[in-house]
mmCIF file of C-alpha atoms and ligand atoms in Angstrom:
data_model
loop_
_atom_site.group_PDB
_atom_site.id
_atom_site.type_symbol
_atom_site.label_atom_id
_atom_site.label_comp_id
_atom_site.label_asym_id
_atom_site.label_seq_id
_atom_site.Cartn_x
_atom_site.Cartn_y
_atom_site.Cartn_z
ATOM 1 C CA UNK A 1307 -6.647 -16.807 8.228
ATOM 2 C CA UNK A 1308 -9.108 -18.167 11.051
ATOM 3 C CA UNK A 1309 -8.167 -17.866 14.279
ATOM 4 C CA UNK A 1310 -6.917 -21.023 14.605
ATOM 5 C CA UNK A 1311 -4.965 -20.916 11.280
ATOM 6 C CA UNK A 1312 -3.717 -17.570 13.074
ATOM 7 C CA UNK A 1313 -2.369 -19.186 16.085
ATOM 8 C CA UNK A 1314 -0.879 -21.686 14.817
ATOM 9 C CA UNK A 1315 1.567 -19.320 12.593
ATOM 10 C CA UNK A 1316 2.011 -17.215 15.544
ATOM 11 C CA UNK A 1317 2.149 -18.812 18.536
ATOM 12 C CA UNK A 1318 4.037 -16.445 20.385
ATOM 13 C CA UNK A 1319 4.841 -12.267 19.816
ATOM 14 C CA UNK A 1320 8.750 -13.680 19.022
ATOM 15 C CA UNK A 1321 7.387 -15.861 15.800
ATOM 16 C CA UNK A 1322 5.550 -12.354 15.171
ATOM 17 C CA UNK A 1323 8.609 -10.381 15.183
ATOM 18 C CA UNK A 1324 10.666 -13.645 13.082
ATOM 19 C CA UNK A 1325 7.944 -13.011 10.130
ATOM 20 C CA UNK A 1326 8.421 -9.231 10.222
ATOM 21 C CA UNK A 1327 11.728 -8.972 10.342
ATOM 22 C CA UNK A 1328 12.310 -11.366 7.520
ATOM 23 C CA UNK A 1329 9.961 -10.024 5.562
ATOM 24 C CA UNK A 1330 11.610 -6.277 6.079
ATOM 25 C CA UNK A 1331 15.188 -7.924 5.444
ATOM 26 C CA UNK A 1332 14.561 -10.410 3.123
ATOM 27 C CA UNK A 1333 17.657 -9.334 0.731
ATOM 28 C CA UNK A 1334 20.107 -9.482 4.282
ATOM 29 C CA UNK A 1335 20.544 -6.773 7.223
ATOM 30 C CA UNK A 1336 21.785 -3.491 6.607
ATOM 31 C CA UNK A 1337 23.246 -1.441 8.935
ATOM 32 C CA UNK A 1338 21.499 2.339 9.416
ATOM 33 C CA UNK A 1339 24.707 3.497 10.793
ATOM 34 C CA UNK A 1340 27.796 2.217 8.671
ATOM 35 C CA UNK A 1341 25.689 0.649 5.456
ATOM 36 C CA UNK A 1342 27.147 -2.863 6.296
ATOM 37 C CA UNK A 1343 25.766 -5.855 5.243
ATOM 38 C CA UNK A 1344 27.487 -8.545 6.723
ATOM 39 C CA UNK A 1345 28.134 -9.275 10.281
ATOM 40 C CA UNK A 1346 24.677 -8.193 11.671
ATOM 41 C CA UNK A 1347 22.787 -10.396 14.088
ATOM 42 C CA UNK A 1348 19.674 -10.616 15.941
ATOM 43 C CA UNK A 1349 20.053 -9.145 19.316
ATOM 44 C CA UNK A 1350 19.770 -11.799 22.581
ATOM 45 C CA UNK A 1351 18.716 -9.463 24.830
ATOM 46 C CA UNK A 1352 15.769 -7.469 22.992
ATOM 47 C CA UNK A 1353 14.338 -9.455 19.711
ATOM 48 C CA UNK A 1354 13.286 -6.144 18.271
ATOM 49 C CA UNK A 1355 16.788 -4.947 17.860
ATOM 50 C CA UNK A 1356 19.451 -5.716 15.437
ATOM 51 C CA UNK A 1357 23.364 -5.873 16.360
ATOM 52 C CA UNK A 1358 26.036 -4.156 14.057
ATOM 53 C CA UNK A 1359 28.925 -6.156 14.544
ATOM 54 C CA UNK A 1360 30.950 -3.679 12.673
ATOM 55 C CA UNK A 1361 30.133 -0.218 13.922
ATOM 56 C CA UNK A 1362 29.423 -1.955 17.257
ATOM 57 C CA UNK A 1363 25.573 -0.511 17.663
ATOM 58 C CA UNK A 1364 22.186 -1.984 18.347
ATOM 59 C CA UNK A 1365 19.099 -0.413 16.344
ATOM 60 C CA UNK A 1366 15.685 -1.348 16.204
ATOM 61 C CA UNK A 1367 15.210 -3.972 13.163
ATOM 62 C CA UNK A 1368 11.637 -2.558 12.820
ATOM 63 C CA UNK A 1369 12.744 0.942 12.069
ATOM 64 C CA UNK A 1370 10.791 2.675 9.046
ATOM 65 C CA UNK A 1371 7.949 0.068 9.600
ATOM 66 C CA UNK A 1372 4.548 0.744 10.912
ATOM 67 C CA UNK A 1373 5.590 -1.100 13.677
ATOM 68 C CA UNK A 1374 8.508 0.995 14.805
ATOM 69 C CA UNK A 1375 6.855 2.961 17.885
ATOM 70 C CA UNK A 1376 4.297 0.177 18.880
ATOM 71 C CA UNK A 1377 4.697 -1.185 22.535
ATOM 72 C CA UNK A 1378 1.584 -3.292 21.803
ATOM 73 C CA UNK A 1379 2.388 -7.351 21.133
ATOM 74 C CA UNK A 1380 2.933 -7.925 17.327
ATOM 75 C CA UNK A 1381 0.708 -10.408 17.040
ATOM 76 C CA UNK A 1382 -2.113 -7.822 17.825
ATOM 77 C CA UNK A 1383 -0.910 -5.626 14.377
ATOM 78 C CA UNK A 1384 -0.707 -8.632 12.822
ATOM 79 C CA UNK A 1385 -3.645 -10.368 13.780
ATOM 80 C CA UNK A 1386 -5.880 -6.731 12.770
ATOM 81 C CA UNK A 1387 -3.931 -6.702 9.634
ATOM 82 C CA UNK A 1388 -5.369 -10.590 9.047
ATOM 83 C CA UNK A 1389 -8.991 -8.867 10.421
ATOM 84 C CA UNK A 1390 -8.908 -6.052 7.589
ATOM 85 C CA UNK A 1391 -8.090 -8.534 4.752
ATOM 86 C CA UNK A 1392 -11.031 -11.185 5.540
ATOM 87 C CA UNK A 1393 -13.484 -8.880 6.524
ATOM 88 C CA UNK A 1394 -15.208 -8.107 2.904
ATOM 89 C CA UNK A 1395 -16.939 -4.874 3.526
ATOM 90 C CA UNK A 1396 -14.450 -3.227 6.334
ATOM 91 C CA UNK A 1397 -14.366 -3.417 9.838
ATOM 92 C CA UNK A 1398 -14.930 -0.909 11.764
ATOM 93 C CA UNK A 1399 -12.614 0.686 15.180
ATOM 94 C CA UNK A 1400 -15.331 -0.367 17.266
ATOM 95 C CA UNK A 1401 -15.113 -4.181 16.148
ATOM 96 C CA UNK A 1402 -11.360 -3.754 15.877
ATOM 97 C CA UNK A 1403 -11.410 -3.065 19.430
ATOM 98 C CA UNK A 1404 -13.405 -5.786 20.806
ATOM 99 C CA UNK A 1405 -11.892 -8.036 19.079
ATOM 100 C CA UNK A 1406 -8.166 -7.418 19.952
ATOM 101 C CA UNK A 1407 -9.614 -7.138 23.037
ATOM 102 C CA UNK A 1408 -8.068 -3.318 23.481
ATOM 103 C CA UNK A 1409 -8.875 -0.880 26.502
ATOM 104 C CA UNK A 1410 -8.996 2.317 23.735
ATOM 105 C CA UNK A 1411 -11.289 2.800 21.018
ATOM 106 C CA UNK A 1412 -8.424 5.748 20.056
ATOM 107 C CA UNK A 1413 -5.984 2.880 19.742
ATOM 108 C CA UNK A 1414 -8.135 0.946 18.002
ATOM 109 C CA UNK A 1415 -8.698 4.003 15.306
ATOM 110 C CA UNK A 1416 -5.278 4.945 15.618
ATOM 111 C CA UNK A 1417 -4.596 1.310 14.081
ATOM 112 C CA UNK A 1418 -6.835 1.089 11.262
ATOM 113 C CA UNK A 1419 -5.896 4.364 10.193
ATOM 114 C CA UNK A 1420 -1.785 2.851 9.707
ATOM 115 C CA UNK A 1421 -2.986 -0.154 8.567
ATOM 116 C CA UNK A 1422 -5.276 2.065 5.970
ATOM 117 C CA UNK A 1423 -2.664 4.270 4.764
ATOM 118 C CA UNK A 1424 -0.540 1.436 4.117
ATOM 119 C CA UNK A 1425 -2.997 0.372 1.787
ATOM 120 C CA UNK A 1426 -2.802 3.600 0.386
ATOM 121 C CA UNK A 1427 0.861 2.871 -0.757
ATOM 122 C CA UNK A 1428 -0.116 0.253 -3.529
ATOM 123 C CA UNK A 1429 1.029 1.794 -6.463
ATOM 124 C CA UNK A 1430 -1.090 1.862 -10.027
ATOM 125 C CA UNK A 1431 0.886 3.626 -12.260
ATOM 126 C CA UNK A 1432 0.725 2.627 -15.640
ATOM 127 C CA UNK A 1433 -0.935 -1.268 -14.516
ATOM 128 C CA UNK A 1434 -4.177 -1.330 -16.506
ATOM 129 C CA UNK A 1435 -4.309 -2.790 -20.204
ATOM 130 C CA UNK A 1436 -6.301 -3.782 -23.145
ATOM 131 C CA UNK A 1437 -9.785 -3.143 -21.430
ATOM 132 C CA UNK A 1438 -11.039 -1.194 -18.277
ATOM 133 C CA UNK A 1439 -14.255 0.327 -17.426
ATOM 134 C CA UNK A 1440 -14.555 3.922 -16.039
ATOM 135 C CA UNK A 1441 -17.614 5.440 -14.059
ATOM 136 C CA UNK A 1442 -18.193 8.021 -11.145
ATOM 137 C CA UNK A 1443 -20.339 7.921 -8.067
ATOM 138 C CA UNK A 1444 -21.166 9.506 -4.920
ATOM 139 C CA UNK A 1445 -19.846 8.640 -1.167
ATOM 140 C CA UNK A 1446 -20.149 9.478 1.921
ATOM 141 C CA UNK A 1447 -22.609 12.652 3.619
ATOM 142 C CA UNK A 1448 -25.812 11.774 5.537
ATOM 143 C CA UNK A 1449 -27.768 8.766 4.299
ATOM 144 C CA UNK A 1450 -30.574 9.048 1.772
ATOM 145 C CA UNK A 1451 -34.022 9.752 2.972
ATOM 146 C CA UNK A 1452 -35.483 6.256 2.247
ATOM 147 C CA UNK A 1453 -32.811 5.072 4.601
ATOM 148 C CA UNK A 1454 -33.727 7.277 7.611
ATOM 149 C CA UNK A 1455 -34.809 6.415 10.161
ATOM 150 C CA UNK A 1456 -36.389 10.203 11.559
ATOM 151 C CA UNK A 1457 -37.591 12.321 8.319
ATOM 152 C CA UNK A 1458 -38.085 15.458 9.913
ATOM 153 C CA UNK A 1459 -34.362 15.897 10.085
ATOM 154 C CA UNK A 1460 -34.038 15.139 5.958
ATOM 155 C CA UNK A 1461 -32.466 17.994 4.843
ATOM 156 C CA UNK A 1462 -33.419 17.537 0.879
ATOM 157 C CA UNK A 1463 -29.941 18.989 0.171
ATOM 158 C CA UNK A 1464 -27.974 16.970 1.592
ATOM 159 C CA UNK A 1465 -30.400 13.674 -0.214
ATOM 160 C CA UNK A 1466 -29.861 14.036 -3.538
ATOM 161 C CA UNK A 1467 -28.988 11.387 -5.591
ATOM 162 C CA UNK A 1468 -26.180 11.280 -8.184
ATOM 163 C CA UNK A 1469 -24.566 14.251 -10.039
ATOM 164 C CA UNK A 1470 -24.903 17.412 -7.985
ATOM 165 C CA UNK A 1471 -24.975 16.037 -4.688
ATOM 166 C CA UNK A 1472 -23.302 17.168 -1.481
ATOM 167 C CA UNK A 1473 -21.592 13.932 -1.287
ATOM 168 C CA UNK A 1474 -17.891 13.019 -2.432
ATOM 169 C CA UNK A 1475 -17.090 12.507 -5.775
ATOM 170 C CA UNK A 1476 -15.297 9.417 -6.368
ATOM 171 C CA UNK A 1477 -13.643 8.060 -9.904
ATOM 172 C CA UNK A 1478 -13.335 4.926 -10.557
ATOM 173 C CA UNK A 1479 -11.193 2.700 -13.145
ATOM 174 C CA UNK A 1480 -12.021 -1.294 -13.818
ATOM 175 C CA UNK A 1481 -9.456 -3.844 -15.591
ATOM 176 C CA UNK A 1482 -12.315 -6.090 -17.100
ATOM 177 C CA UNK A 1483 -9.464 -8.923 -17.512
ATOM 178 C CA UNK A 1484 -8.161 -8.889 -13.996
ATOM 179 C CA UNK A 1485 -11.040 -7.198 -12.077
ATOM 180 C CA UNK A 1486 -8.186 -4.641 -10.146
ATOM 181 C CA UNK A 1487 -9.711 -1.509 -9.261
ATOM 182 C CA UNK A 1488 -8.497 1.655 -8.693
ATOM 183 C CA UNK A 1489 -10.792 4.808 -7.538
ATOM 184 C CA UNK A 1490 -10.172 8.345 -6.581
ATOM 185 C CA UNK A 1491 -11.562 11.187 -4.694
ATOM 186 C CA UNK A 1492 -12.082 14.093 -7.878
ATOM 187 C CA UNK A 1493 -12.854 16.969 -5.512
ATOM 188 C CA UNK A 1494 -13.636 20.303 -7.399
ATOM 189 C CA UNK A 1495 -10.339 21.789 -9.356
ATOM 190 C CA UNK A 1496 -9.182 25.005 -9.308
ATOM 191 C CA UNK A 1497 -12.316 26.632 -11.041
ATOM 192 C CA UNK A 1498 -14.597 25.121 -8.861
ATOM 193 C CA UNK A 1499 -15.546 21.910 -11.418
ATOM 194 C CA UNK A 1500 -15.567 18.211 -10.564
ATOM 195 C CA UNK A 1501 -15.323 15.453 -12.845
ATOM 196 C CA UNK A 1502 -14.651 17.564 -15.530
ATOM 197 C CA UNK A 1503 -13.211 15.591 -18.415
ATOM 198 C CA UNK A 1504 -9.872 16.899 -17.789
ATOM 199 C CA UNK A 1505 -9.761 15.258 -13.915
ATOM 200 C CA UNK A 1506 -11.180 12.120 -15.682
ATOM 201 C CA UNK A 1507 -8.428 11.728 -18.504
ATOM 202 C CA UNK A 1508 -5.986 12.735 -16.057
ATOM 203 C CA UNK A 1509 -7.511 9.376 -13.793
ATOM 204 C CA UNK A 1510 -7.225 7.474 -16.775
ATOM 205 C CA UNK A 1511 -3.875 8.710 -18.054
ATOM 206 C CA UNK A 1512 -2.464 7.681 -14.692
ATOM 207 C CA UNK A 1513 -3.260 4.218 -14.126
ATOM 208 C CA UNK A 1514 -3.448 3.003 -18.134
ATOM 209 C CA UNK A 1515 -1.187 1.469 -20.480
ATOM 210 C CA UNK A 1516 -1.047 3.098 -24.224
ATOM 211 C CA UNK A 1517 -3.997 2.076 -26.226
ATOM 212 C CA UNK A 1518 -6.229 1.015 -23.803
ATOM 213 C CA UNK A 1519 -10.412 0.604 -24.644
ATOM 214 C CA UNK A 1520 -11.948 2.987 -22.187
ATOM 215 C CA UNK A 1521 -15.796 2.035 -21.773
ATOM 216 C CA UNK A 1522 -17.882 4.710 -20.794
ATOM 217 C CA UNK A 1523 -21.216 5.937 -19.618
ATOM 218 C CA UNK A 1524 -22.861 8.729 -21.729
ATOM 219 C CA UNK A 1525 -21.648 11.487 -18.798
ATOM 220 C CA UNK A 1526 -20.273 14.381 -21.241
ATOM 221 C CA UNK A 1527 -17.725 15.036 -19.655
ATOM 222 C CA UNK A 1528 -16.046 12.104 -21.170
ATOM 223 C CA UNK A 1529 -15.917 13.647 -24.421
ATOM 224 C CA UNK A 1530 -12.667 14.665 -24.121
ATOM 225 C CA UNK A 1531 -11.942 11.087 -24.828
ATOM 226 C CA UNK A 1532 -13.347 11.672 -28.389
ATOM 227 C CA UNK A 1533 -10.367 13.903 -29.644
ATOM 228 C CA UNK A 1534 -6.724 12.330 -30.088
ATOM 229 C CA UNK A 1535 -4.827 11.837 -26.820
ATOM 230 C CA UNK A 1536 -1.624 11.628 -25.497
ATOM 231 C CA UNK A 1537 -1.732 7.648 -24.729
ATOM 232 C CA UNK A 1538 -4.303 6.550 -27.499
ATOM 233 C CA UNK A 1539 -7.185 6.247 -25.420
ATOM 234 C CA UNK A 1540 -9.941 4.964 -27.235
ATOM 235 C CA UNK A 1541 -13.607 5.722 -26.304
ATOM 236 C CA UNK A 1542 -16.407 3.161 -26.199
ATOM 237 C CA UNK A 1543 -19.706 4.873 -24.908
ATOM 238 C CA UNK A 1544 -22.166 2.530 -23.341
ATOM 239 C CA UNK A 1545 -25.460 3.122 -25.430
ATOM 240 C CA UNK A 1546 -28.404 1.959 -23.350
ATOM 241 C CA UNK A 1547 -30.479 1.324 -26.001
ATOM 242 C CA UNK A 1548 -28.994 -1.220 -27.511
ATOM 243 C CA UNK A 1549 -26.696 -2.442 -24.722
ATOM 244 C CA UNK A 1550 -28.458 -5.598 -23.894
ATOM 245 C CA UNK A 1551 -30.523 -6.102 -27.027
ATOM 246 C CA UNK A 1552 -27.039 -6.737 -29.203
ATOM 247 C CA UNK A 1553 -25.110 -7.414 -26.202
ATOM 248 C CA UNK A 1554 -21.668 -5.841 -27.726
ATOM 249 C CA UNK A 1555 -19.717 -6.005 -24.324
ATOM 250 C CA UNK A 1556 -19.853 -2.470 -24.227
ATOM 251 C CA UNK A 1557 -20.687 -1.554 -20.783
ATOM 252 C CA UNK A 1558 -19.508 -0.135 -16.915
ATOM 253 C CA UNK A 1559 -21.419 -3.120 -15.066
ATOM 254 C CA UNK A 1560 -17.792 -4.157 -13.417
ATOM 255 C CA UNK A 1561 -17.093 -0.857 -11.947
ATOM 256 C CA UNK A 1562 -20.515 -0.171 -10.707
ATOM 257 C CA UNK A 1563 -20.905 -3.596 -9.125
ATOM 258 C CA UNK A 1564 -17.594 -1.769 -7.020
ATOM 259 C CA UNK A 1565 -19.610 0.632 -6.265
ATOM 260 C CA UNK A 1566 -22.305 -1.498 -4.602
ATOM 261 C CA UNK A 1567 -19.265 -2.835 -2.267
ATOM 262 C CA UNK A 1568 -18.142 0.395 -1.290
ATOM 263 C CA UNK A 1569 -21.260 2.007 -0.463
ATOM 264 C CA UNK A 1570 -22.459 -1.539 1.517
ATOM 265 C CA UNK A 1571 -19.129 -0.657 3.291
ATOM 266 C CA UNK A 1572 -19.336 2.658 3.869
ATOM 267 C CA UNK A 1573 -22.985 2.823 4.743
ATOM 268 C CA UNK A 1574 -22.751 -0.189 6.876
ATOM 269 C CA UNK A 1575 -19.643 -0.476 8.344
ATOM 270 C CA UNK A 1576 -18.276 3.030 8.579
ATOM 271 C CA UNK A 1577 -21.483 5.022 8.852
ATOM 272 C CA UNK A 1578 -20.394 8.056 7.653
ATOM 273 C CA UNK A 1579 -16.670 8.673 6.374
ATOM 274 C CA UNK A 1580 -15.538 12.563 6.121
ATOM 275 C CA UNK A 1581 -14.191 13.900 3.122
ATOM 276 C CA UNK A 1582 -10.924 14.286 4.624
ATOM 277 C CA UNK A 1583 -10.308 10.505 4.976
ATOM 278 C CA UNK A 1584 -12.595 9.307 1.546
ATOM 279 C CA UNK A 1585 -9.234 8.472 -0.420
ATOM 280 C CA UNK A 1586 -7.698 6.225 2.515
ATOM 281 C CA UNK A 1587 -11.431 4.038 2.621
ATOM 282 C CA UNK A 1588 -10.928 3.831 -0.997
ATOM 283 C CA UNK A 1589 -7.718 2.509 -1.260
ATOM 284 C CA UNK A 1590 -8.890 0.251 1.554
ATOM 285 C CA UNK A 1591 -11.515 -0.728 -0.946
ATOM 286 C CA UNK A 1592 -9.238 -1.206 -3.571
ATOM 287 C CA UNK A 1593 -6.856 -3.282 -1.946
ATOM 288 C CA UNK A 1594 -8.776 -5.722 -0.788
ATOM 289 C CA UNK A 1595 -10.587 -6.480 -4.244
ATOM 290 C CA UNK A 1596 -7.208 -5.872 -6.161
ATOM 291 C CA UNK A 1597 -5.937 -9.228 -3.798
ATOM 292 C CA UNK A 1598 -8.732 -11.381 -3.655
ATOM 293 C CA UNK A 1599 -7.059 -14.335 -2.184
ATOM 294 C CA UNK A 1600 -6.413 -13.706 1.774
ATOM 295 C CA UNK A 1601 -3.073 -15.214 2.643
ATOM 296 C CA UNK A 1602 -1.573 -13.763 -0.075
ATOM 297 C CA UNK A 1603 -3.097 -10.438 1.121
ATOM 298 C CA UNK A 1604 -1.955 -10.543 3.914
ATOM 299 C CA UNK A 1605 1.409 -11.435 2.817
ATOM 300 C CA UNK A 1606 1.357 -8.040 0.634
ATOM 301 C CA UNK A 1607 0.277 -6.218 3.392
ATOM 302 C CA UNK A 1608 2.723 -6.840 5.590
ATOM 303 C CA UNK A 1609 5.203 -6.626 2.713
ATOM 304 C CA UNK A 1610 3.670 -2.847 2.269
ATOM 305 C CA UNK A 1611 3.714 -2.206 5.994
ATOM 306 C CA UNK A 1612 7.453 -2.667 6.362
ATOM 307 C CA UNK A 1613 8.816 -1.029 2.836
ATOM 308 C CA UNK A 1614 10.265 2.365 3.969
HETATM 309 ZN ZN1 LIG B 2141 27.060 -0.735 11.524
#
């Protein structure tokens, strides 16, 4: 939504409150006390509280929501919520903040961060079929030298590129029919491995239906895809020899072209993400390719931000 578009849905914080409540109780009011469902109104005297007519007790209608312990007008949640759907590579607290016009840069953080982990709540369990593309890459840590601006302070471990890097490992899984993404943080296991084959079947295992093509780079880790497994995963291995000579449509271009969003993101708009908080930017990633068109984003969102 533009601005205008914005307004015009929202012109005051009560219309705000209207769309979230609705959306939270859009099978009818239940009350938190007694379990009713019928005889529960909107409260006249505060519009963020519901009225149990039967139990004879007022609660807040935004209870369990993101919203619950905000004293901040609605339309400013919903408005940033709009802000992190458009904007294609992120925005950042800094932008958030100027543009809602806050006073803290902590509140402004504090925000994103909610708005992020309900992002986080999209759920990908068993969702991708027939084809997907896997690959793994490398977020996050100080820039590479090339993009440095002083060199003295390189530190040549920290630079590397690729596989053995100080940087965060990140696996990622591509529908080729849809074009929904899913990727996840594969920190080092137990005995001190990452991406070992088992963390990658274990990626794949998750978020694939049975029988599903798995198109892979010629990392040998994904071996383990070679034996029999538990939900029929079958193996293609990208061979780049003869990938664009016989152009067979076996390939991880999809998933790597993710890649080149996330890092524009993270290098451009984020600067430098911790490990601690790498999953959370990548479901952030996620979500916004896995619902490309806006409204409807924003819609899901919200629907997200007020599920329990
Ligand atoms: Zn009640």
């Amino acid at each position: 939504m533009t601005i205008f578009e914005f307004n015009k849905r929202f012109p005051t914080e009560e219309s705000a409150i209207d769309f979230i409540i609705e959306t939270k109780y859009k099978d009818g009011y239940v009350c938190p006390k007694c379990g009713c469902i019928h005889n529960i109104y909107r409260s006249n005297v505060k519009s963020r509280n519901l009225y149990c007519n039967n139990c004879n007790s007022h609660f807040s209608a935004l209870a369990g929501t993101i919203f619950e312990n905000t004293h901040l007008d609605l339309r400013m949640w919903l408005y940033a919520i709009n802000l992190v759907m458009v904007a294609r590579k992120g925005i950042s607290a800094c932008q958030l903040q100027r543009e809602l016009g806050m006073k803290s840069y902590v509140s402004a953080w504090r925000m994103l961060r909610i708005i992020r982990n309900t992002m986080s709540k999209e759920v990908y369990t068993d969702t991708f079929e027939a084809i997907v593309e896997i690959d793994e890459t490398y977020v996050g840590g100080k820039p590479r030298k090339e993009n440095k601006h002083d060199e003295r302070e390189t530190n040549e471990k920290h630079n590397k590129r690729g596989r053995g890097t100080s940087k965060t490992p990140v696996v990622g899984v591509k529908e080729r029919n849809t074009g929904r993404v899913y990727a996840v943080v594969a920190n080092k296991n137990e005995e001190g491995k990452q991406i070992s084959g088992k963390q990658l079947f274990n990626v794949l295992k998750k978020v694939c239906k049975e029988n599903t093509l798995v198109m892979t780079d010629q990392l040998s880790s994904y071996n383990i895809l070679n034996k029999p497994n538990e939900k029929n995963l079958i193996r293609l291995m990208v061979d780049h020899n003869v990938m664009y000579s016989l152009g067979n449509g076996i390939h991880t271009n999809g998933i790597e072209s993710f890649w080149a969003v996330v890092k524009r993101g993270v290098y451009g708009i984020y600067h430098k993400v911790s490990v601690k908080y790498m999953q959370s930017y990548m479901d952030e990633f996620c979500f916004r390719m896995n619902h490309r068109d806006v409204d409807k984003a924003f819609n899901a969102l919200v629907d997200l931000a007020v599920a329990a």
